[in-house]
JSON list of C-alpha atoms in Angstrom, two decimals:
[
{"chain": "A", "resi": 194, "resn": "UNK", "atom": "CA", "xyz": [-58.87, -64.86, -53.02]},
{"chain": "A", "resi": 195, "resn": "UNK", "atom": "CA", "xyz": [-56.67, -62.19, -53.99]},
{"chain": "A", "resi": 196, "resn": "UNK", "atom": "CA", "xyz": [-56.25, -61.14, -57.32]},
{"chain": "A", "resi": 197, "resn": "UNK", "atom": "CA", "xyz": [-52.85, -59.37, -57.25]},
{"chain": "A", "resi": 198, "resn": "UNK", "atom": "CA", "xyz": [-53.19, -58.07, -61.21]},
{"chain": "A", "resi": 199, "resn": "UNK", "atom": "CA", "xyz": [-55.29, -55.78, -59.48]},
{"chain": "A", "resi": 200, "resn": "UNK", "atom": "CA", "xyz": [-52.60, -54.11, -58.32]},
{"chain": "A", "resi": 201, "resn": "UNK", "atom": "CA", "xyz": [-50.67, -53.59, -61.75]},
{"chain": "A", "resi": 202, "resn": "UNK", "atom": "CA", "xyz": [-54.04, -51.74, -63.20]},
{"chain": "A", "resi": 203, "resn": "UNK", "atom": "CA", "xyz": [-54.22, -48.23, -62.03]},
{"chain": "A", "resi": 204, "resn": "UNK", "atom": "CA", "xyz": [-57.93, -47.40, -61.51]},
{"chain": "A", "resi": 205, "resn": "UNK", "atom": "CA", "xyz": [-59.69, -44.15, -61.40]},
{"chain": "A", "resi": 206, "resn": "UNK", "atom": "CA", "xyz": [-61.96, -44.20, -58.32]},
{"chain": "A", "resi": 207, "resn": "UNK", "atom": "CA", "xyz": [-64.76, -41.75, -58.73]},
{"chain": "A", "resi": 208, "resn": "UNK", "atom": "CA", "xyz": [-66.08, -40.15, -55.35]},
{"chain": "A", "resi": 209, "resn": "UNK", "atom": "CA", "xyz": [-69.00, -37.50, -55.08]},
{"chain": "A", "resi": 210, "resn": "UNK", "atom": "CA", "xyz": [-66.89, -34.72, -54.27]},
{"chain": "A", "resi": 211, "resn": "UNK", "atom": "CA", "xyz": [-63.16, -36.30, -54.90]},
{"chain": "A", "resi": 212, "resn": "UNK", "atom": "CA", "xyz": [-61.84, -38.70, -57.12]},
{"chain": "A", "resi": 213, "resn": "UNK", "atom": "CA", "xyz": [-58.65, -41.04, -56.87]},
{"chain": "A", "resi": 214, "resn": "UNK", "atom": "CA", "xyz": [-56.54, -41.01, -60.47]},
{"chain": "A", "resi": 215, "resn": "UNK", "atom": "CA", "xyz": [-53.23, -43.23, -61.03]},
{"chain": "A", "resi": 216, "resn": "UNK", "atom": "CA", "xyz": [-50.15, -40.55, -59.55]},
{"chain": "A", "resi": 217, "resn": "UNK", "atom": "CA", "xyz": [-48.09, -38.95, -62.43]},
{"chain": "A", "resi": 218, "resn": "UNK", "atom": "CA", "xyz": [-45.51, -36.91, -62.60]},
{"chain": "A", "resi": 219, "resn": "UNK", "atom": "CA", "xyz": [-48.23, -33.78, -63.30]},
{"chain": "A", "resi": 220, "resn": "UNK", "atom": "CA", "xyz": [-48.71, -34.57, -59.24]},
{"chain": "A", "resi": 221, "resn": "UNK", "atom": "CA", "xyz": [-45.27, -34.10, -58.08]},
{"chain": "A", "resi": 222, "resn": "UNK", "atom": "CA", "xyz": [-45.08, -29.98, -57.65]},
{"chain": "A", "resi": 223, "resn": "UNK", "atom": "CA", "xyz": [-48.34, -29.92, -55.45]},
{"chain": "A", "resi": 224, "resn": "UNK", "atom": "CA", "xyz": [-47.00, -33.38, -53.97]},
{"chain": "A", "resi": 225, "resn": "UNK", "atom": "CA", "xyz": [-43.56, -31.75, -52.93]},
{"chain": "A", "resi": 226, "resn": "UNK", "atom": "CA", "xyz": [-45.35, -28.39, -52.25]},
{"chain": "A", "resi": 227, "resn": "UNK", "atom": "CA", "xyz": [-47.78, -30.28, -49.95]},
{"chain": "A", "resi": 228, "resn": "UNK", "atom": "CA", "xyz": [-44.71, -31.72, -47.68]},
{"chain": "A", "resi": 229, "resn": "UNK", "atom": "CA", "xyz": [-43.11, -28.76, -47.58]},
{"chain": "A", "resi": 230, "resn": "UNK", "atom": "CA", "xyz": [-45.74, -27.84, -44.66]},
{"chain": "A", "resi": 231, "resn": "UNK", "atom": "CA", "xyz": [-44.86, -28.52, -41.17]},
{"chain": "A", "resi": 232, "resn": "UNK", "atom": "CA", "xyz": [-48.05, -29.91, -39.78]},
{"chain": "A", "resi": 233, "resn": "UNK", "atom": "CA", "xyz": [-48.22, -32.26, -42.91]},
{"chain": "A", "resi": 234, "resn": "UNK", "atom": "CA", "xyz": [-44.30, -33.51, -41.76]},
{"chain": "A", "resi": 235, "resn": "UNK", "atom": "CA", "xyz": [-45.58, -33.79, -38.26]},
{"chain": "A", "resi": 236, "resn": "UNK", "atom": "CA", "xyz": [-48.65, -35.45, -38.78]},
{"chain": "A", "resi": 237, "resn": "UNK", "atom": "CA", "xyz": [-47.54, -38.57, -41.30]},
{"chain": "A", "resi": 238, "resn": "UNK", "atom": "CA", "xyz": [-44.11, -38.92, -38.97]},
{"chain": "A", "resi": 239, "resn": "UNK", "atom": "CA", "xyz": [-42.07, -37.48, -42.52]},
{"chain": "A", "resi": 240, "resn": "UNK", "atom": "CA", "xyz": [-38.23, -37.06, -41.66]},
{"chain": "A", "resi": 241, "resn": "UNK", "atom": "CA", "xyz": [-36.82, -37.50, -45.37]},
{"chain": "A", "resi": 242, "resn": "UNK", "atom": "CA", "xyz": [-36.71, -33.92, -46.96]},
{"chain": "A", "resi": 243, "resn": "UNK", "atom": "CA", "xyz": [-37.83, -34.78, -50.34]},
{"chain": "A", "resi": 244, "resn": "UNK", "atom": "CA", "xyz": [-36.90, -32.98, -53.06]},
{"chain": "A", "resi": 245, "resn": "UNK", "atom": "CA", "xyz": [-38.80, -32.02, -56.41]},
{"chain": "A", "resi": 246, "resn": "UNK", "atom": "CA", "xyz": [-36.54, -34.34, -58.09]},
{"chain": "A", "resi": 247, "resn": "UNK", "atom": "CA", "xyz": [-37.08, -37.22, -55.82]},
{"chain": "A", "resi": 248, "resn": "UNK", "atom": "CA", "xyz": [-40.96, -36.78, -56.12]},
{"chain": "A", "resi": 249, "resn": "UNK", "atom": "CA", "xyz": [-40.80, -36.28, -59.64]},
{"chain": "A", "resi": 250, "resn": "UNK", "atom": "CA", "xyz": [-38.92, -39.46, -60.24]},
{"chain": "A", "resi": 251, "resn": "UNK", "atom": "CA", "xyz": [-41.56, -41.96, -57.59]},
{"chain": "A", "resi": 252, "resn": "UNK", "atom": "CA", "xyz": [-44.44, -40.10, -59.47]},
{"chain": "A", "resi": 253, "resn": "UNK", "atom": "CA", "xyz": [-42.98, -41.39, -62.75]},
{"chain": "A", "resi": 254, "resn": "UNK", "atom": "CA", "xyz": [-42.53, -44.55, -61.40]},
{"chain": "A", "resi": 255, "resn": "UNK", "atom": "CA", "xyz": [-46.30, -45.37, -60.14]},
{"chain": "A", "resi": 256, "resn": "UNK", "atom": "CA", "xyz": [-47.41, -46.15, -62.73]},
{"chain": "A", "resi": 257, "resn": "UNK", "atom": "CA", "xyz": [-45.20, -48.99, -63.54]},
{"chain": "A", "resi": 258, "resn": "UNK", "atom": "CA", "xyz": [-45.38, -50.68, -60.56]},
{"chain": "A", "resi": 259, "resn": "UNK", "atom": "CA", "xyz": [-47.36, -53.81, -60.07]},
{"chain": "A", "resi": 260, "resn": "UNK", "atom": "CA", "xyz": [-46.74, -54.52, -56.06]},
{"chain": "A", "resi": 261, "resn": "UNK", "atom": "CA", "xyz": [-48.91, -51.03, -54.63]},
{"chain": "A", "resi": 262, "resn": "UNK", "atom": "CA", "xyz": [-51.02, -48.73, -55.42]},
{"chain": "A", "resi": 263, "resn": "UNK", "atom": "CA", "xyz": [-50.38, -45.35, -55.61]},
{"chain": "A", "resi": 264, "resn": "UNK", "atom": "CA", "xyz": [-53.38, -42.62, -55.69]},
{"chain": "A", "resi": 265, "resn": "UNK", "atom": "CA", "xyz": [-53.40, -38.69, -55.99]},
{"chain": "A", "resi": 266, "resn": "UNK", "atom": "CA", "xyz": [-56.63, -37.11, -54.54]},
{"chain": "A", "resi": 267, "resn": "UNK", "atom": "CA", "xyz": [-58.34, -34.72, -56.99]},
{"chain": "A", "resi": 268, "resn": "UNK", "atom": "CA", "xyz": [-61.48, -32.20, -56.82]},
{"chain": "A", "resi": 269, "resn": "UNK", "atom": "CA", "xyz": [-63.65, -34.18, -58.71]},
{"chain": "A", "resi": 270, "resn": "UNK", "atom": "CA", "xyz": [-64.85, -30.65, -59.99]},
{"chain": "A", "resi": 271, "resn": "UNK", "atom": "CA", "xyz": [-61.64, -28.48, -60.74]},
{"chain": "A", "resi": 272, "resn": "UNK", "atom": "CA", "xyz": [-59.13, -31.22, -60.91]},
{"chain": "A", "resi": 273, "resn": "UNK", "atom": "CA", "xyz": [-56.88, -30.02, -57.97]},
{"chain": "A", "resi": 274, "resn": "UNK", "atom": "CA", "xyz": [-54.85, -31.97, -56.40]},
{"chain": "A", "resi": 275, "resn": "UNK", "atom": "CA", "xyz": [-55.90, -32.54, -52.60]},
{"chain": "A", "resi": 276, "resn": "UNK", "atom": "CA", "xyz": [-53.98, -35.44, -51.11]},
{"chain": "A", "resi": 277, "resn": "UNK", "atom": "CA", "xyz": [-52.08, -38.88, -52.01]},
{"chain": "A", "resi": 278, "resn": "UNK", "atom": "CA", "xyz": [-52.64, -42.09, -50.60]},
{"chain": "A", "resi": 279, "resn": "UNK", "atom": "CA", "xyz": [-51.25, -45.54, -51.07]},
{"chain": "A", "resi": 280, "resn": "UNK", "atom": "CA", "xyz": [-52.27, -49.00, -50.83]},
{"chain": "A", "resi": 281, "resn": "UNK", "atom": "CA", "xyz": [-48.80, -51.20, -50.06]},
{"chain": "A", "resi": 282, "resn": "UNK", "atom": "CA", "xyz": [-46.79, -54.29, -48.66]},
{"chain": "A", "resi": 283, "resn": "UNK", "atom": "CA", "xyz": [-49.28, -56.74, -49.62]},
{"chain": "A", "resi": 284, "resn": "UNK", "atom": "CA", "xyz": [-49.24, -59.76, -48.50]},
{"chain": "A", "resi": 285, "resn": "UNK", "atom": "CA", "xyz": [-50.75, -62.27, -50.82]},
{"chain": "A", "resi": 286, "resn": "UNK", "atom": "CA", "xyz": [-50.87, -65.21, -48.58]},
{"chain": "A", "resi": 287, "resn": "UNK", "atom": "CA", "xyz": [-52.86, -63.67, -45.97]},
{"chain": "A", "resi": 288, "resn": "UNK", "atom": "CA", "xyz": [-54.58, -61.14, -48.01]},
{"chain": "A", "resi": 289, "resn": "UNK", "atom": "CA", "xyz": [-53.67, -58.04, -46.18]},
{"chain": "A", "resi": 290, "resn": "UNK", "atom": "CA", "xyz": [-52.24, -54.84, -46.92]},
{"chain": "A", "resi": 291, "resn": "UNK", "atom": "CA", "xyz": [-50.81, -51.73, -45.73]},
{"chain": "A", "resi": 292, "resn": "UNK", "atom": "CA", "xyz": [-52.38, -48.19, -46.01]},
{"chain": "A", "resi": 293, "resn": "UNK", "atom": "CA", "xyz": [-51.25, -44.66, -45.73]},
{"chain": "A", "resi": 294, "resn": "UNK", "atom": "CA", "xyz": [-52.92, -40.96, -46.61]},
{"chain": "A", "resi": 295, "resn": "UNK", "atom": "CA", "xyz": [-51.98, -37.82, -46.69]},
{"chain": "A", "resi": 296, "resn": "UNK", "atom": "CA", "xyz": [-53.73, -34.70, -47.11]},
{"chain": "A", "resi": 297, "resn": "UNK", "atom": "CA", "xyz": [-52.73, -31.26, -48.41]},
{"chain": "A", "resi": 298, "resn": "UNK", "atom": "CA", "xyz": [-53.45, -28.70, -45.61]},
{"chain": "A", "resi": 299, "resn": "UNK", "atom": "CA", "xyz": [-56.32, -26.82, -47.43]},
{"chain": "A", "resi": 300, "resn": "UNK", "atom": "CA", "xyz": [-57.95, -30.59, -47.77]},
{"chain": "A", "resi": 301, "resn": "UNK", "atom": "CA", "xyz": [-58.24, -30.88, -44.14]},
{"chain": "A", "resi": 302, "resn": "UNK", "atom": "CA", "xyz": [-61.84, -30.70, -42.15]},
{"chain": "A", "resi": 303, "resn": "UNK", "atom": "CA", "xyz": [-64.23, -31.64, -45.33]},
{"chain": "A", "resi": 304, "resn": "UNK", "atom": "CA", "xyz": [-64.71, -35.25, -44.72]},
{"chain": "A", "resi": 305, "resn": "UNK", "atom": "CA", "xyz": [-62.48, -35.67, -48.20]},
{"chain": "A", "resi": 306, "resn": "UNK", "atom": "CA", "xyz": [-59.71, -37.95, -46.53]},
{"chain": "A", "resi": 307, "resn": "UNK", "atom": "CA", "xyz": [-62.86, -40.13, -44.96]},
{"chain": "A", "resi": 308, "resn": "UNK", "atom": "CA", "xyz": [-64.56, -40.31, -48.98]},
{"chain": "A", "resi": 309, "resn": "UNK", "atom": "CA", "xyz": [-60.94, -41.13, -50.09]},
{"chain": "A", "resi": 310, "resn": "UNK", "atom": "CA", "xyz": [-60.25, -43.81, -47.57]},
{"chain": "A", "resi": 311, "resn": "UNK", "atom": "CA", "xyz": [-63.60, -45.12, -48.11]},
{"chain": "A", "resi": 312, "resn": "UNK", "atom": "CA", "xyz": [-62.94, -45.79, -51.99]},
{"chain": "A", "resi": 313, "resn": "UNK", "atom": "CA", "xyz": [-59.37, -47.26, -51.77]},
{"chain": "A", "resi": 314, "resn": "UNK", "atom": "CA", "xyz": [-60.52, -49.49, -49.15]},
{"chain": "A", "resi": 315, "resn": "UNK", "atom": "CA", "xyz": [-64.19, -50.86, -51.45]},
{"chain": "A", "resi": 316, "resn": "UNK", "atom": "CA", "xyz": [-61.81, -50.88, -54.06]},
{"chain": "A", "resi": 317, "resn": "UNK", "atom": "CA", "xyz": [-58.52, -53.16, -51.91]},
{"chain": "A", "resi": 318, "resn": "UNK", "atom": "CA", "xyz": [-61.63, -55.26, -50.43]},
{"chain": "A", "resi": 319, "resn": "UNK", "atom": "CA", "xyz": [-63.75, -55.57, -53.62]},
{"chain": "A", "resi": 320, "resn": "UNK", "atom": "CA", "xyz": [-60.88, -56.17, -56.37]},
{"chain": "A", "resi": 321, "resn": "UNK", "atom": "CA", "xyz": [-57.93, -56.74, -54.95]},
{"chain": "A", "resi": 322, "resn": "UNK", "atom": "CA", "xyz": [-59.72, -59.21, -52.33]},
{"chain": "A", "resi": 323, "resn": "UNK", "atom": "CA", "xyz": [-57.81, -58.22, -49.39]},
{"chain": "A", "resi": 324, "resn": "UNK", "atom": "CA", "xyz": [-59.33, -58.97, -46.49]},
{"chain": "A", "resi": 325, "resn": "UNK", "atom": "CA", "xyz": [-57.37, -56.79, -43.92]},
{"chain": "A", "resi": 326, "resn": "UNK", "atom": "CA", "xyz": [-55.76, -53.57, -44.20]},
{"chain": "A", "resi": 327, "resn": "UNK", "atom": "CA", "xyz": [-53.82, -51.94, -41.44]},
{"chain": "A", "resi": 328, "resn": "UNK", "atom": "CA", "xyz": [-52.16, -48.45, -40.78]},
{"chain": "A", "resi": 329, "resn": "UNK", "atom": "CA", "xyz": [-50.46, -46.66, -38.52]},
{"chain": "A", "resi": 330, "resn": "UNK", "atom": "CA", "xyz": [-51.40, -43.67, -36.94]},
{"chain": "A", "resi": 331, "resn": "UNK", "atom": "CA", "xyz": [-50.16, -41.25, -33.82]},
{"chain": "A", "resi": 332, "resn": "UNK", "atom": "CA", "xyz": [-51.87, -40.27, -30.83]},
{"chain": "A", "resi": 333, "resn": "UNK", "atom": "CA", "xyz": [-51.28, -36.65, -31.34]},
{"chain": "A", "resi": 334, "resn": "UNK", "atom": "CA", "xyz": [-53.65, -36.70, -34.19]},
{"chain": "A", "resi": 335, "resn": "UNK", "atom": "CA", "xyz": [-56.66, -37.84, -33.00]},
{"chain": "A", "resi": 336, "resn": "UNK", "atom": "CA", "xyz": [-58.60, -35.97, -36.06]},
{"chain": "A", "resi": 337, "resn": "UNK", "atom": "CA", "xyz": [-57.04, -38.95, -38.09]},
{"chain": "A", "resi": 338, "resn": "UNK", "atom": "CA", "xyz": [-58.26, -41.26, -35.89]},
{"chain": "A", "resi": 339, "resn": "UNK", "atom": "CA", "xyz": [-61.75, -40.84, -35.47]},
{"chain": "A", "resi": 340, "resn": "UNK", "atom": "CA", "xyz": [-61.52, -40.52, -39.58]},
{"chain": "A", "resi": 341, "resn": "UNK", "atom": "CA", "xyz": [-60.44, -43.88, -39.92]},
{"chain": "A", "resi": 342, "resn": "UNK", "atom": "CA", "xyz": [-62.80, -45.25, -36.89]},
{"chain": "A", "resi": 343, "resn": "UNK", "atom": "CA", "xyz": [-65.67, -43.91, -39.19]},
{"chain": "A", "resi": 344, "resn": "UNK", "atom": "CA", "xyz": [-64.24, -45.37, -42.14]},
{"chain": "A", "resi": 345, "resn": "UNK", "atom": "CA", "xyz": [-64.15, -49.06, -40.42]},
{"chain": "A", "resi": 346, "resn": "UNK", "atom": "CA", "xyz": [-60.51, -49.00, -38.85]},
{"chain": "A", "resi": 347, "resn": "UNK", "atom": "CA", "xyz": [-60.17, -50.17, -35.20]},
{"chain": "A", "resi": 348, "resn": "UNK", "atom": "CA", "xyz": [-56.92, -49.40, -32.49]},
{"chain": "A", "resi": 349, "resn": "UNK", "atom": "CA", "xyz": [-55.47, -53.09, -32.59]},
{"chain": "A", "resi": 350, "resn": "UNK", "atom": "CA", "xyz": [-52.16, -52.20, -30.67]},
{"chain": "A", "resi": 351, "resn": "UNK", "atom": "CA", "xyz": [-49.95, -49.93, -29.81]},
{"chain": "A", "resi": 352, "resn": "UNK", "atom": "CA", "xyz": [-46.36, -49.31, -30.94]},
{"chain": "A", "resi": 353, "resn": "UNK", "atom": "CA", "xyz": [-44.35, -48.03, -27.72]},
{"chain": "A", "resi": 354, "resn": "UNK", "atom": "CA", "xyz": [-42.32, -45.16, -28.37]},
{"chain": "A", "resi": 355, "resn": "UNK", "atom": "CA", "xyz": [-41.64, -45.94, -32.45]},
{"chain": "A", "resi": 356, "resn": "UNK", "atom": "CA", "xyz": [-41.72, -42.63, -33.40]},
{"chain": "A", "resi": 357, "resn": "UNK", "atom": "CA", "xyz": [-38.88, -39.95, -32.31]},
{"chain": "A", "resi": 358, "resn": "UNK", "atom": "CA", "xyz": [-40.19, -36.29, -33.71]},
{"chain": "A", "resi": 359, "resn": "UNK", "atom": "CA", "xyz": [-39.14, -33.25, -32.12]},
{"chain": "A", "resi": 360, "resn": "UNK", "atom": "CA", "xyz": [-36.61, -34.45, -29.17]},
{"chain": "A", "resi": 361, "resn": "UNK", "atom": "CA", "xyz": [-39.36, -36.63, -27.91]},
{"chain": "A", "resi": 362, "resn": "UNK", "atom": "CA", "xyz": [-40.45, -40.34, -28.20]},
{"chain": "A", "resi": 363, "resn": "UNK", "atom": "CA", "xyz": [-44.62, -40.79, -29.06]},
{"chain": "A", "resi": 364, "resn": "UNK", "atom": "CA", "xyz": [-46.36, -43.78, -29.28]},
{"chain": "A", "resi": 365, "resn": "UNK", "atom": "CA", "xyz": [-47.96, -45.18, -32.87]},
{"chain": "A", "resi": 366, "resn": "UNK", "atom": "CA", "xyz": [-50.84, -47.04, -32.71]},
{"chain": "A", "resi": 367, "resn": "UNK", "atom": "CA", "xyz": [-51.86, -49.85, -35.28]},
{"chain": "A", "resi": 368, "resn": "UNK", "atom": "CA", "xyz": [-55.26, -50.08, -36.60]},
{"chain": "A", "resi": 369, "resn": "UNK", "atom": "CA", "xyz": [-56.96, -52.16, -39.27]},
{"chain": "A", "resi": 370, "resn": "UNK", "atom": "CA", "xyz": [-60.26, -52.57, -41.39]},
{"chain": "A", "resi": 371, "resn": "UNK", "atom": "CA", "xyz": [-61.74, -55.62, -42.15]},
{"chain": "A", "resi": 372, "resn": "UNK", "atom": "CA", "xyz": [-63.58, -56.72, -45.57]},
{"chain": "A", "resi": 373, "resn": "UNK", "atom": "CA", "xyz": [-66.19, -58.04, -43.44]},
{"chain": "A", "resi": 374, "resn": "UNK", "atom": "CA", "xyz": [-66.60, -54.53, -41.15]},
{"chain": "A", "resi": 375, "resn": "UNK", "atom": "CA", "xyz": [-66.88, -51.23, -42.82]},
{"chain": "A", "resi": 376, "resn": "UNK", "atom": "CA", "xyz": [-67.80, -48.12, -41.37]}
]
């Protein structure tokens, strides 16, 4: 059974090298700077430019809000922030959920989005009680992919042409991790 107060507490996960901490506003420069970066745009399907202030103002907001779960990704040493990642749309009734990641460029090739993906999702399957979570992910970033295939996720579907980035149409495909079926 789900326990959706789970949702309104904001946890600090600890990883061995990482750790996930509530998002705050003392995220929202190195959140902003992080989708400033091209690759980072291209590779979460980001068209909104946010600004500062718009970051600012959903960091300040996490906190207070009892329906998701919003994570920054910290050096568990130095405190540097590495990465974001949410856990959202929940659907109570079928205990499922929605998850997303991103990663700051110098983050990239460590294993750190795999050890961040694999807390949020002990933590949605252990306290929340979810039972699925899905996300979506492109073809043309198949690094992602064989991340979340080692952290449990399987391709369930595809999602013909739902993404328009560049003057061209691509693909999105749907995968999802099961309680019962970690990687």
């Amino acid at each position: 059974m789900i326990d959706a107060t789970a949702l309104a507490e904001k946890p600090v996960l600890h990883g061995t090298r990482i750790q996930l901490v509530p998002l705050s506003p003392r995220h929202a420069a190195a959140f902003h700077t992080t989708f400033q970066d091209p690759d980072v745009r291209r590779l979460t399907g980001t068209h909104h430019d946010w600004t500062l202030a718009e970051l600012q103002d959903w960091c300040s907001q996490a906190a207070g809000r009892t329906d998701r779960l919003d994570l920054a990704i910290e050096d568990r040493e130095t405190g540097a922030y590495l990465g974001e990642l949410a856990l959202s749309q929940i659907d109570k009734d079928n205990a499922s959920g929605s998850f997303r990641i991103s990663l700051a460029a110098h983050a990239t090739d460590r294993g750190l989005g795999s050890e961040a993906t694999r807390l949020l999702l002990d933590h949605a399957f252990d306290r929340v009680g979810l039972h699925r979570v899905q996300l979506e992910v492109f073809p043309f970033n198949p690094r992602a992919q064989r991340a979340y295939e080692k952290c449990g996720f399987e391709v369930e579907g595809r999602l013909r042409e739902a993404l328009f980035w560049e003057g061209e149409w691509h693909d999105v495909l749907v995968m999802s991790a099961l309680a019962g079926c970690r990687g």
